[in-house]
Short mmCIF file of C-alpha atoms in Angstrom, two decimals:
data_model
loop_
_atom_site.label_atom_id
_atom_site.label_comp_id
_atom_site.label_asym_id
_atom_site.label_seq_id
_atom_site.Cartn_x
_atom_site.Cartn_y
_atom_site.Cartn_z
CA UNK A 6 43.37 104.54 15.45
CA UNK A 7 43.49 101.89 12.25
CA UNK A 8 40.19 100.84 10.88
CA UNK A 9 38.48 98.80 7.97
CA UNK A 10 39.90 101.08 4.32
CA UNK A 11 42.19 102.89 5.79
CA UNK A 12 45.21 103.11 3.20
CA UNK A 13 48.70 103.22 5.36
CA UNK A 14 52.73 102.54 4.11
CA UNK A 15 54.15 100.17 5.17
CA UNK A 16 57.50 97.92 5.14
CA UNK A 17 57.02 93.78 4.81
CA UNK A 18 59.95 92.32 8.33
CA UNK A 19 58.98 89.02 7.21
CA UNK A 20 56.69 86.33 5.82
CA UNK A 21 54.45 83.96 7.99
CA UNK A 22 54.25 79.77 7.91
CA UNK A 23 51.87 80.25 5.38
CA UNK A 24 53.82 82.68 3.20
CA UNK A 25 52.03 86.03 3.82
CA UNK A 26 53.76 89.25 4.42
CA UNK A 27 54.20 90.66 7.75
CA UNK A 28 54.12 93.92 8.60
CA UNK A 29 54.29 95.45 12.01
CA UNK A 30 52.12 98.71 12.66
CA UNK A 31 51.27 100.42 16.55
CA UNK A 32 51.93 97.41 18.50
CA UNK A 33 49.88 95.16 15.67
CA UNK A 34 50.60 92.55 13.32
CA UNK A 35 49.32 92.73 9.89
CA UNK A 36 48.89 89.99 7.37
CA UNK A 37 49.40 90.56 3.84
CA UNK A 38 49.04 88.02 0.89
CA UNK A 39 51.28 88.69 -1.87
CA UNK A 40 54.02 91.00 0.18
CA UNK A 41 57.57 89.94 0.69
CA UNK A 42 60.11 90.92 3.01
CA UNK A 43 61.81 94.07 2.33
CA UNK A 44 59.34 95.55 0.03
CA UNK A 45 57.45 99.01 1.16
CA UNK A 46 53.90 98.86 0.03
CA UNK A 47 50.49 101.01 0.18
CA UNK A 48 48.33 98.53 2.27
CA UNK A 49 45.00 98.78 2.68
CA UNK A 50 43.19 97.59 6.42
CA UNK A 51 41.19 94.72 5.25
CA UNK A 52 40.22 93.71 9.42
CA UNK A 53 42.06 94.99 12.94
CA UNK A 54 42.17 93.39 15.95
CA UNK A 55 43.75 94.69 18.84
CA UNK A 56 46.91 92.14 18.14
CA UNK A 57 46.75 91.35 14.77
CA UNK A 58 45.10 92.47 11.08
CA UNK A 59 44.94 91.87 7.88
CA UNK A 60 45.74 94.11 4.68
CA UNK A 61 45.65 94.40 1.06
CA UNK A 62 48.56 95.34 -1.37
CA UNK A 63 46.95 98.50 -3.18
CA UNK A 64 50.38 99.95 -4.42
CA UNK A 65 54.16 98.64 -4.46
CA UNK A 66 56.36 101.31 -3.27
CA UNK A 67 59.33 99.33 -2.96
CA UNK A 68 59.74 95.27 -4.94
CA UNK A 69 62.21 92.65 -3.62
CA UNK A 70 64.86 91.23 -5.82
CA UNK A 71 63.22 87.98 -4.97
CA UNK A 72 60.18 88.29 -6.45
CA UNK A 73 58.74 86.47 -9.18
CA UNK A 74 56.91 88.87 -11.52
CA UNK A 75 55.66 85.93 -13.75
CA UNK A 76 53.21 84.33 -11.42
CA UNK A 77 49.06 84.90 -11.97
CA UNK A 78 47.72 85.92 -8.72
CA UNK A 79 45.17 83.26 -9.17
CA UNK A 80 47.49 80.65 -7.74
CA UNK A 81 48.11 83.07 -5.07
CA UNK A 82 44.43 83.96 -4.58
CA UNK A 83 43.51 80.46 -4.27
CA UNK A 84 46.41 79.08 -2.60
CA UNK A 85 47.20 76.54 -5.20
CA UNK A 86 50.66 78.21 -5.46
CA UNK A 87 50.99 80.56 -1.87
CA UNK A 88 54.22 80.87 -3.11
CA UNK A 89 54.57 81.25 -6.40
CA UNK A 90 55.74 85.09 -6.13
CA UNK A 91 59.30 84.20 -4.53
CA UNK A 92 62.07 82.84 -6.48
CA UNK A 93 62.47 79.21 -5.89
CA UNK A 94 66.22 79.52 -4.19
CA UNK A 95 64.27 81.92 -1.75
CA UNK A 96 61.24 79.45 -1.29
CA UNK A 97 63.85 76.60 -0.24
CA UNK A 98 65.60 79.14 2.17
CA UNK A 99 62.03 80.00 3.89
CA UNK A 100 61.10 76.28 3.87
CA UNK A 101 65.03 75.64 6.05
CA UNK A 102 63.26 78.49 8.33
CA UNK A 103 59.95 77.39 9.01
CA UNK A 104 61.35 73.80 10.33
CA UNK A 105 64.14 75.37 12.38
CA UNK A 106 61.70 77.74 13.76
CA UNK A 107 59.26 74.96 14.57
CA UNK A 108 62.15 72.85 15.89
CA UNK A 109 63.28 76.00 18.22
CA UNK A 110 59.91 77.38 19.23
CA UNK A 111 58.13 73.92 20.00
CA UNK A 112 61.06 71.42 21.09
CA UNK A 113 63.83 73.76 22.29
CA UNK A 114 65.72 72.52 19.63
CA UNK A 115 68.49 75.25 18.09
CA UNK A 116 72.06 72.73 18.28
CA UNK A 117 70.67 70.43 15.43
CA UNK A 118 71.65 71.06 11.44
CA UNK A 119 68.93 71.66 9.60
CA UNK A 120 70.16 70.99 6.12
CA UNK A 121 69.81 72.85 3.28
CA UNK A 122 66.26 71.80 1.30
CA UNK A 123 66.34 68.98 -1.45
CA UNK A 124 64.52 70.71 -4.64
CA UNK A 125 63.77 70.28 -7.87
CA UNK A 126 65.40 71.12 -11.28
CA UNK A 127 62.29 71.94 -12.69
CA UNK A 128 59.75 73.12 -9.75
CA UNK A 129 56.41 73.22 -12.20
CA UNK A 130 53.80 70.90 -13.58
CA UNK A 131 54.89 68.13 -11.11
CA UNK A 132 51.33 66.89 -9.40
CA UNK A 133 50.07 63.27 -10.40
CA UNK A 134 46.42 64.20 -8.48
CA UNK A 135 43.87 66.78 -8.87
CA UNK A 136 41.03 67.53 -7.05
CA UNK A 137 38.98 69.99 -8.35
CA UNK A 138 35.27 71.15 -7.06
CA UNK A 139 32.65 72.01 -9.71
CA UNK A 140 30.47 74.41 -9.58
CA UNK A 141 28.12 77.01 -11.16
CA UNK A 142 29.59 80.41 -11.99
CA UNK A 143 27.93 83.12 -13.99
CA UNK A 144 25.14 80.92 -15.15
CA UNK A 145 28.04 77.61 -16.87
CA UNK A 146 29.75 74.75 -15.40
CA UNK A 147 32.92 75.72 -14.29
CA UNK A 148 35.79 73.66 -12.72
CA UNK A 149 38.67 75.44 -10.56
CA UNK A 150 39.68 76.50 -6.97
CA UNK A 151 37.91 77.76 -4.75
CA UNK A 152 39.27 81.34 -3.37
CA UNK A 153 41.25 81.15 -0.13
CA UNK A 154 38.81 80.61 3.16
CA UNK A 155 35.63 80.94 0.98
CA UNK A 156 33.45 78.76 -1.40
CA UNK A 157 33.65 80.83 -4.31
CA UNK A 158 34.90 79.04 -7.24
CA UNK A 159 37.73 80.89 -9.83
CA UNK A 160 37.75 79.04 -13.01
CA UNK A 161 41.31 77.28 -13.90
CA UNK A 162 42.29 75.83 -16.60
CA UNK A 163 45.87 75.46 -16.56
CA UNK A 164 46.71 74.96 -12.19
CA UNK A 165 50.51 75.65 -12.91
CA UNK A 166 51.57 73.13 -10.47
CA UNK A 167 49.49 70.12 -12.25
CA UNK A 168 50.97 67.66 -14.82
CA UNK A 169 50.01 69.12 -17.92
CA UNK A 170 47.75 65.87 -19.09
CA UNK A 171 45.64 66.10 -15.93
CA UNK A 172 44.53 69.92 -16.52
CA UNK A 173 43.88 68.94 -20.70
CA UNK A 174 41.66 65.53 -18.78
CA UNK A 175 39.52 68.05 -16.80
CA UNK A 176 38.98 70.69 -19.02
CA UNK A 177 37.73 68.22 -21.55
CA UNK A 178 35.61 66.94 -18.88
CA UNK A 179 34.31 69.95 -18.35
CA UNK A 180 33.26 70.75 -21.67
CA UNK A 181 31.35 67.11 -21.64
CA UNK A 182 29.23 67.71 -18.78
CA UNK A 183 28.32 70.78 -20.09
CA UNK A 184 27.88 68.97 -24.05
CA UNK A 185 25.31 67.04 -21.19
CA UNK A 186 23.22 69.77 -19.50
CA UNK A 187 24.91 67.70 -16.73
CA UNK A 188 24.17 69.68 -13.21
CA UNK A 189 26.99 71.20 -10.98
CA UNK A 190 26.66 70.61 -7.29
CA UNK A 191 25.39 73.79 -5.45
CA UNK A 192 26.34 73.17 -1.77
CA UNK A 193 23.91 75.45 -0.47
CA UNK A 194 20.84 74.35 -2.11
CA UNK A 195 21.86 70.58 -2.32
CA UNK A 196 20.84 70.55 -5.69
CA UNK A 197 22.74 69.26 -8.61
CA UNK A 198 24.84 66.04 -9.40
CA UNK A 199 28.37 66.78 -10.05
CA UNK A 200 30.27 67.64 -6.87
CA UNK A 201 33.89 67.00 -7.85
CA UNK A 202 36.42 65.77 -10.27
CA UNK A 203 39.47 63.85 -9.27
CA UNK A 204 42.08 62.85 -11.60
CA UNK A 205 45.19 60.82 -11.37
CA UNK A 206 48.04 60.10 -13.34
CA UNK A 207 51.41 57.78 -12.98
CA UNK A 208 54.43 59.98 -13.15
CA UNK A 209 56.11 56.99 -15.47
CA UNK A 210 53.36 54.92 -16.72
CA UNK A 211 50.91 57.75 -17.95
CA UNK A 212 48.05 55.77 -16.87
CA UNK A 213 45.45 57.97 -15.33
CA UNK A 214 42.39 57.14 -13.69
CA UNK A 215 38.99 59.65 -13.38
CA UNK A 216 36.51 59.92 -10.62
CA UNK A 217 33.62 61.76 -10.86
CA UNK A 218 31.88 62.63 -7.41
CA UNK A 219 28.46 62.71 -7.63
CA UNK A 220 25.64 63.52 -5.48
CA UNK A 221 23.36 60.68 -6.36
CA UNK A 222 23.79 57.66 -8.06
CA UNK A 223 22.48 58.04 -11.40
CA UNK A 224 24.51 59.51 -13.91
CA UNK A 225 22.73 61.05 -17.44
CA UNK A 226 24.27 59.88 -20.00
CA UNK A 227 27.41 58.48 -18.59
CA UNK A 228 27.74 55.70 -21.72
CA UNK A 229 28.48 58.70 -23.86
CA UNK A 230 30.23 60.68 -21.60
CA UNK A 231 32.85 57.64 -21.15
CA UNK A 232 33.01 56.81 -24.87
CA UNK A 233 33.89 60.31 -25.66
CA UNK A 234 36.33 60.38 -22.54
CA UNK A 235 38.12 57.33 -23.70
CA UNK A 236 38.41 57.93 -27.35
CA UNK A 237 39.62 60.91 -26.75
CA UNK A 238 42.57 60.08 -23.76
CA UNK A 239 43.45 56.47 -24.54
CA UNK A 240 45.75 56.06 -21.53
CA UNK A 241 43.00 56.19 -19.25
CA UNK A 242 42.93 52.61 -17.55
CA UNK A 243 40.18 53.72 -14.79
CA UNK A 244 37.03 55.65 -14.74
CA UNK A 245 35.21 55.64 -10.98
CA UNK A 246 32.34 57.39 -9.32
CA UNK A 247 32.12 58.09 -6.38
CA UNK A 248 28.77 58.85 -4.46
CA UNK A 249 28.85 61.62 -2.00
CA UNK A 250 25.09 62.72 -0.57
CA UNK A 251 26.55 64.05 2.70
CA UNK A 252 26.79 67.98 3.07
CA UNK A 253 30.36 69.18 4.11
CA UNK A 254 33.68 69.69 2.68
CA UNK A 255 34.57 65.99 2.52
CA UNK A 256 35.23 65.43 -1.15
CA UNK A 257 34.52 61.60 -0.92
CA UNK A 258 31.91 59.76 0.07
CA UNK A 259 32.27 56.14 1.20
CA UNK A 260 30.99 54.20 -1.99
CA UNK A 261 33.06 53.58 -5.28
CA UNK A 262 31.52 52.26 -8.29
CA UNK A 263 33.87 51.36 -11.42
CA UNK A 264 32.34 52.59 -14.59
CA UNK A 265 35.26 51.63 -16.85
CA UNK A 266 38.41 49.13 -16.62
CA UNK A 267 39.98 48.69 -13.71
CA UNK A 268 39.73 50.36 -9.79
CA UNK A 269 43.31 51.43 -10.01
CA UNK A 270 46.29 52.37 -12.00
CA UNK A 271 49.83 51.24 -12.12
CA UNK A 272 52.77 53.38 -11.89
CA UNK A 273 56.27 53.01 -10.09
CA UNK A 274 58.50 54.33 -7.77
CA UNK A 275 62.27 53.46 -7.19
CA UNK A 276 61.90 50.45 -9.13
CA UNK A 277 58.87 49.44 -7.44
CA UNK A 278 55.05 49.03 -9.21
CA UNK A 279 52.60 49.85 -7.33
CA UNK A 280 48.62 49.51 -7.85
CA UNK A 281 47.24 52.88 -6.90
CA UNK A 282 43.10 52.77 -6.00
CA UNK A 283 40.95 55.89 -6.14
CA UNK A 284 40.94 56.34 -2.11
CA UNK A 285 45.11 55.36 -1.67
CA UNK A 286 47.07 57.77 -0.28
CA UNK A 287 49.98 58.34 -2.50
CA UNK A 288 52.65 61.24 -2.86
CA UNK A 289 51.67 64.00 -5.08
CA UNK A 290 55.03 64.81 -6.82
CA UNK A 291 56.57 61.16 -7.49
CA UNK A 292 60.13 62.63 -8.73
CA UNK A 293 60.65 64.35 -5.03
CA UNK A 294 59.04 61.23 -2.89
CA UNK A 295 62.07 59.34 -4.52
CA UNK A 296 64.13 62.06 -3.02
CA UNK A 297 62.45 61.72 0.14
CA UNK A 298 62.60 58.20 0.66
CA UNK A 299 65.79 57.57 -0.37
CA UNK A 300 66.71 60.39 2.27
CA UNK A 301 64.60 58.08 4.42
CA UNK A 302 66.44 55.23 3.90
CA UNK A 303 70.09 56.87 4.12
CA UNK A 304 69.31 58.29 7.29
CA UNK A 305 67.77 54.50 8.72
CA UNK A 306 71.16 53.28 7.48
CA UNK A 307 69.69 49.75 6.95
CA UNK A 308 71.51 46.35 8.08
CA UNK A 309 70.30 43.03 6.38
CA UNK A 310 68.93 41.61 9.63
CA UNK A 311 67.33 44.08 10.48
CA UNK A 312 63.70 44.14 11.47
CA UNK A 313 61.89 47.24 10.10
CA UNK A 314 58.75 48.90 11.38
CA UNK A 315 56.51 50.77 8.81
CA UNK A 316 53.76 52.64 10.96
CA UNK A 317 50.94 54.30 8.51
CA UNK A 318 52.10 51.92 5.70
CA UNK A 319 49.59 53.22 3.64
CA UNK A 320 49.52 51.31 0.27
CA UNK A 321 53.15 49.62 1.18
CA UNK A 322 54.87 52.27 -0.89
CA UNK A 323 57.74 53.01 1.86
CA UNK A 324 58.05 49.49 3.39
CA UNK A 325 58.11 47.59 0.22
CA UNK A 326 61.01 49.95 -0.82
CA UNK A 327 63.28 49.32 1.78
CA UNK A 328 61.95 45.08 1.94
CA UNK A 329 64.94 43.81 -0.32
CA UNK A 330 67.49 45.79 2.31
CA UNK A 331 65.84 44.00 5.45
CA UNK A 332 65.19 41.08 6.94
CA UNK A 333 61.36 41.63 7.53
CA UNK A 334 58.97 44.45 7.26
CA UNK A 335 56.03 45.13 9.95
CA UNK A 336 53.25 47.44 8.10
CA UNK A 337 50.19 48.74 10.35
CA UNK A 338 47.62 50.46 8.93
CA UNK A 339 43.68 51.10 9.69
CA UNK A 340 42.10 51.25 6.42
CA UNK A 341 41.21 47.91 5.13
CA UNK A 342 41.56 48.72 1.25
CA UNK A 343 45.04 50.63 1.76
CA UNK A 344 46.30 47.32 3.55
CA UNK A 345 44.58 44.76 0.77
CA UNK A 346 46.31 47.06 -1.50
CA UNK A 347 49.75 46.82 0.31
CA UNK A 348 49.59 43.18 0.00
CA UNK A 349 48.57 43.25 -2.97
CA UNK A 350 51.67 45.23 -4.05
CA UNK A 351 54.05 42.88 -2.32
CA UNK A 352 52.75 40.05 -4.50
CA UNK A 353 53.10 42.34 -7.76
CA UNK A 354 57.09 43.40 -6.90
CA UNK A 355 57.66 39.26 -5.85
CA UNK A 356 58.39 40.25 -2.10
CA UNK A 357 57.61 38.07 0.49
CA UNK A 358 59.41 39.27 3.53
CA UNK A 359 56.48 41.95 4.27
CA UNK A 360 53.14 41.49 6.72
CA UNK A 361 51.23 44.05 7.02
CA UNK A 362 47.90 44.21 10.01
CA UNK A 363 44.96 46.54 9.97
CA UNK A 364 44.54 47.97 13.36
CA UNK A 365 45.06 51.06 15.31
CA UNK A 366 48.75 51.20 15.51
CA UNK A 367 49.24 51.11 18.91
CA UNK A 368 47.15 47.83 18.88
CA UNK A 369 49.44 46.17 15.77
CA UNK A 370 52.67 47.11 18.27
CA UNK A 371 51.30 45.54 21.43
CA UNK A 372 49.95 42.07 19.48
CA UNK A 373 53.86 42.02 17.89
CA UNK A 374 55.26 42.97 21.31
CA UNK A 375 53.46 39.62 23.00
CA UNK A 376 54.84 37.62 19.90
CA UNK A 377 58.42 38.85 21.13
CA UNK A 378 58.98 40.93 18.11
CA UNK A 379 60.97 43.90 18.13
CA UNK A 380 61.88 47.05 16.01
CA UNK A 381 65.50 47.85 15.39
CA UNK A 382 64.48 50.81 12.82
CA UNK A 383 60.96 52.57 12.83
CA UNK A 384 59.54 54.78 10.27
CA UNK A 385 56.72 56.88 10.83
CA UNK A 386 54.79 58.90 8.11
CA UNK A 387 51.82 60.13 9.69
CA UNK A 388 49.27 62.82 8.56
CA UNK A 389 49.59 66.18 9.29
CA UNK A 390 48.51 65.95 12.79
CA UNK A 391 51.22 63.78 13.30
CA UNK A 392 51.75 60.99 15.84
CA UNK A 393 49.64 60.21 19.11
CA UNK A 394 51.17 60.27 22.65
CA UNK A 395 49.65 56.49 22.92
CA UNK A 396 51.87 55.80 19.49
CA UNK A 397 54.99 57.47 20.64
CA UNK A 398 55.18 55.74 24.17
CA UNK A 399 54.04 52.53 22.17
CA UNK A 400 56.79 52.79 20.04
CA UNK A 401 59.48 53.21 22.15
CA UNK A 402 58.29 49.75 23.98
CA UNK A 403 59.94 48.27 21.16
CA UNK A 404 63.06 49.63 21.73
CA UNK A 405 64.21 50.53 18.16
CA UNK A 406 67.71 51.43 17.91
CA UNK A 407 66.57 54.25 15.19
CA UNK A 408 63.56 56.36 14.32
CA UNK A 409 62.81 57.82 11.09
CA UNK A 410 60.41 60.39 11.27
CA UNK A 411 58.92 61.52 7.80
CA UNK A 412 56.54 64.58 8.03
CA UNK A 413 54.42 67.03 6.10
CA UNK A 414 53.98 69.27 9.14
CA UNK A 415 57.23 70.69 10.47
CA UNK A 416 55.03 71.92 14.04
CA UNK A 417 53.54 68.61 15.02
CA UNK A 418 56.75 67.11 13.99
CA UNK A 419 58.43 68.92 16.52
CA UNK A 420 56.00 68.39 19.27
CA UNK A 421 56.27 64.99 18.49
CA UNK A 422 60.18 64.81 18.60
CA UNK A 423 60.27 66.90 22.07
CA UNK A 424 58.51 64.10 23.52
CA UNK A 425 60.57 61.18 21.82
CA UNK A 426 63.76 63.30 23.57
CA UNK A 427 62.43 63.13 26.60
CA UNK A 428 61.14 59.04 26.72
CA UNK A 429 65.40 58.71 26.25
CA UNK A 430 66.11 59.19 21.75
CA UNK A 431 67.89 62.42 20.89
CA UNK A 432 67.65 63.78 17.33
CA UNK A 433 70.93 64.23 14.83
CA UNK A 434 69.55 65.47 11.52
CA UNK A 435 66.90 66.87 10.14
CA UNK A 436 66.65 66.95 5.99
CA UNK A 437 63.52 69.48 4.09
CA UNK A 438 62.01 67.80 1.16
CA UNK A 439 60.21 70.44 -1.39
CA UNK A 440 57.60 67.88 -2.28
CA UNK A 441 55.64 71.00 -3.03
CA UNK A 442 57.15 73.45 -4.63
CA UNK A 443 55.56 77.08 -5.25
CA UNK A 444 53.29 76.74 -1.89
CA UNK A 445 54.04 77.14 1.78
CA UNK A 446 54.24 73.33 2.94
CA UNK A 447 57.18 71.72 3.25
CA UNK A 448 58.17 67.96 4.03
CA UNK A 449 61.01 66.63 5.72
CA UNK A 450 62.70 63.55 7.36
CA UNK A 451 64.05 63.03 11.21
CA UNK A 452 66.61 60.75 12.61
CA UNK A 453 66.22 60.16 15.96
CA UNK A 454 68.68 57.25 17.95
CA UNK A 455 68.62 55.76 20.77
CA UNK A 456 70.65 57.96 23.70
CA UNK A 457 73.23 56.00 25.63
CA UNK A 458 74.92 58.98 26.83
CA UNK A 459 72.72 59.40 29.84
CA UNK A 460 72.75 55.38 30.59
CA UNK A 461 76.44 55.48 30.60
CA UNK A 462 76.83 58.21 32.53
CA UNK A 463 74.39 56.70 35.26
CA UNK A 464 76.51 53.89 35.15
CA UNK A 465 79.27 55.20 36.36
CA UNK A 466 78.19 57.46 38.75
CA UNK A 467 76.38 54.79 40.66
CA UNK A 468 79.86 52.76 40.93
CA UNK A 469 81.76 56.04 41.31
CA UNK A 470 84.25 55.17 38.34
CA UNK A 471 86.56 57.88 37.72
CA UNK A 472 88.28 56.63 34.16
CA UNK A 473 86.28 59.11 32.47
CA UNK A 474 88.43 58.68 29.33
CA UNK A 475 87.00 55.20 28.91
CA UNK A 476 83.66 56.72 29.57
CA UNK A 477 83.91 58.65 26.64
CA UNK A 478 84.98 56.33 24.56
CA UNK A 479 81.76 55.16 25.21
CA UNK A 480 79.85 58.06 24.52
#
């Protein structure tokens, strides 16, 4: 009987969602970071279950043509690239799987192209935001990532996925606070100041913006610290704290504080500026969220009178896109500052056809609903727990002729689109996005249209018309 060290070969059938090897030994199934199917390994028993387990590479036997040699297993170890030992081709083929397995498993869904994913030429070095914790290691400041499912910090300096200027930002950071004697957070004492750094920079207009997350208010020497910082990155436009005195993994707290310039940075997107504050939500790889908005649009296959529903609006980013295609944009959207800053975008790209509400969404939909207005096109971008049942049934009241459904979580997606089928819209095409290339998450965008077919049928058998030829001429 397996138990904890014991050293067994085995062959990798497969990888996970999350991109760990499978292997299948007496009845179990083992987990293995950094195995790939087809590859024969020594594994070591890290835990065993009576269904499932966990193991450790010790030896390759066997290496798949698809593996990337090149990759430091930090990224792995930390899960800042899960993925960075497969090729790229094979990462976009796996990303294809996980939706259409999702799609299959969830919604019943297996009739329903799922096209080949939209990647990038160069698949490195592509983040505008980090977020990096700060902690004490070995006795000195460190920043990094923490090791997966554990609190122990491995210091980075160069995150491989990261635009190159945001890593050279935080390690000279770094080598301030400790110029400072300034204190790293220790999360189990509650002791120290420095919790986190965040960094963000626009993919066009360089500007970058710094936030330092702090425990308490008070900040040592934080004149010099922003002199230095400045003089030495001139293209930094924002410096922010951030006060966080809550224990937990949050990495904000709720109050901002500007230290320097401005509380946001400029950059663009298809044409568009946007004003980007230190809380907005705002997509991580700007050269792909082109990609997947313009796929977003395609699909939504815009008329000029048409009235457009953007549900999470966020910022405005999607809806003020598509505004000069439209006749008029709806945005909802429950955080105060994102919607300020939506409308505050609108008046920086001259657009005037937008209107954006703070409220729950379901809420925004039923106030428009008693003003008699109605969606032809919805687009939906939610979080990774995707939409609500109260949303989805919500939605439908409005009777849009489309939905676009963009999502960063190909399961809840598909939960989500089972129950759209069955409230009478049928999806046609489904289109991966690799806004995140080297790691295991994948994004992708949903048409779903309104389904006649059953309405037409009922038509006709309730007045027992036989010219089916004209019926499907219909259909």
């Amino acid at each position: 009987m397996l138990k904890k060290n014991d050293i067994i070969e085995v062959e990798i059938v497969d990888l996970s969602h999350e991109g760990a090897g499978v292997a299948k030994v007496d009845g179990r199934v083992f987990f293995i970071e950094n195995a790939l199917p087809s590859e024969v390994i020594r594994m070591r028993v890290l835990k065993v279950n009576k269904k499932i387990g966990f193991g450790r590479v010790e030896e390759f036997l066997k290496k798949s043509d698809q593996r990337n040699e090149h990759v430091d297993l930090a990224y792995l170890r930390t899960g800042i690239a899960d993925l960075g030992h497969l090729s790229y081709p094979a990462q976009l083929a796996f990303k294809v799987k996980q939706v259409q397995n999702c799609l299959y498993k969830i919604a019943g869904i297996s009739d329903v192209e799922v096209m080949e994913t939209l990647g990038m030429n160069q698949p490195l070095a592509y983040r505008n935001k980090a977020q990096v914790p700060v902690r004490r290691v070995n006795g000195q400041l460190e920043t990094g990532f923490f090791r997966k499912n554990s609190h122990d910090l491995l210091p980075i300096e160069d995150f491989y996925i990261q635009d190159p200027v945001i890593d050279q930002v935080i390690v000279f950071v770094r080598d301030l606070l400790r110029r400072f004697d300034l204190k790293p957070y220790d999360e189990k004492e509650g002791t120290g100041l420095i919790r986190n750094l965040v960094v963000r920079r626009g993919h066009y207009s360089g500007e970058i913006m710094v936030i330092l997350v702090t425990s308490r208010p008070k900040i040592f020497r934080v004149d010099q610290l922003i002199e230095r910082l400045t003089e030495a990155f001139p293209a930094i436009k924002s410096i922010m704290q951030n006060i966080n005195d809550q224990p937990g993994n949050a990495i904000f707290g709720r109050e901002f504080r500007t230290l320097y310039g401005q509380d946001f940075i400029t950059d663009s997107m298809l044409g568009k500026q946007f004003q980007i504050a230190a809380p907005a939500f705002y997509q991580v790889n700007t050269e792909m969220a082109e990609k997947l908005y313009q796929t977003a649009f395609d699909f939504a296959d815009f008329k000029k009178e048409d009235i457009v529903l953007d549900a999470y609006s966020g910022i405005g980013t999607i809806g003020l896109l598509l505004a000069d295609r439209v006749q008029q944009v709806y945005g909802v959207e429950v955080i105060p500052e994102a919607v300020e800053n939506s409308q505050r975008n609108a008046e920086l790209n001259g657009i005037n056809n937008t209107s954006y509400m703070c409220a729950p969404a379901e809420q925004a939909i039923q106030t428009w609903l008693n003003q008699g207005i109605k969606a032809d096109v919805i687009l939906v971008d939610p979080p990774r727990k995707g939409l609500t049942e109260s949303f989805i049934t919500s939605s439908v009241s409005m009777e849009p002729q489309r939905i676009v459904y963009i999502s960063c979580n190909p399961a809840t997606m598909a939960r989500d689109i089972k129950l759209y089928q069955e409230l009478g819209y049928e999806l046609k095409k489904v289109q991966p996005v690799d806004l995140f290339p080297q790691t295991h998450h994948v994004e992708c965008v949903a048409l779903l249209v309104k389904a006649y077919k059953h309405f037409i049928e009922g038509i006709y058998e309730s007045l027992g018309q036989k010219d089916f030829d004209f019926r499907n001429s219909l259909l």
